């Protein structure tokens, strides 16, 4: 009896960083797929959501098909002002079109505010719906260190697990 080929999962890492928008050009804060009323927004080509962007980047990394800039770079005017949730959904579609299924995505962001815990489930639900796969989100501070500790911006790092639909596929 011939042994069935093993399906090997692939992991990827995504990182996204956005500075706060200047006071003279304020923007709304989009973080984890949610609008945070009354919070200072982030600068960026799209909505500046580092959580959604890091998740999308991790998916591209896991599938070995480029990165956020490859697919949604600043040279692509059609993505100016785009929602991070829209970008994550499109990233998931691209990854699936490349022959992969998504196992999960985990994201942690670093910021002094907003207080994330009360809206964690809401964020995870929105991002999971966009990716059509489980997305978990955690938050931490940097104890006053670095640009996030000085409240200059927000960073996020994500990991993703994907697996090929066909055994033996290496991407």
Steps between C-alpha positions, in 0.01 A plus 500: 500500500642833394525764769297816433711812453511718807340843494751736657377829640685821427541792737547865423575821685360845435600832652333836458575836656316830467573839653218709635361746249616859557268717709452739206376211282296278736370160398267250667661208682439164337652218703419131487234567239312736733446876509612648833303823550687775685843342445779651292529328163801366316666621181509266205422439132190305598313527831823439694368196693823324607316196639319419174810585296731275706246216469491538121880517483532181708269317258709608200817396683364156589394435141830635364328740262650838583394749759258783569694738276503249215123478494376832645798739475489877498546484121147356482263800518195273513600407857532860625276526805401131479371325810742261668214251518461522121874446455495199734207347312679554168824355642310188611347470152844531336650238734216258426534566126868403535391155621500538877247478780534715810537334838508811718655842554619641834577870541647701786513878490703736714342829611421702810140543388223432424397255773446194287364234736136613497486479118731200444223258400342753267836550326567129474154441354547772233849381402403130503206575271730687261760221491237225513727338760571545872682824584603569859621839621692594813632835617790614712695813585874555481530640854572849370787384277546572130270684262191314625590581860538867407153484336638575153320210332385140515672183385362151444656163434311198371554134429295294261467130431401384153511161337498392137181346367704235319738278699862549408451853368784721619372828358 
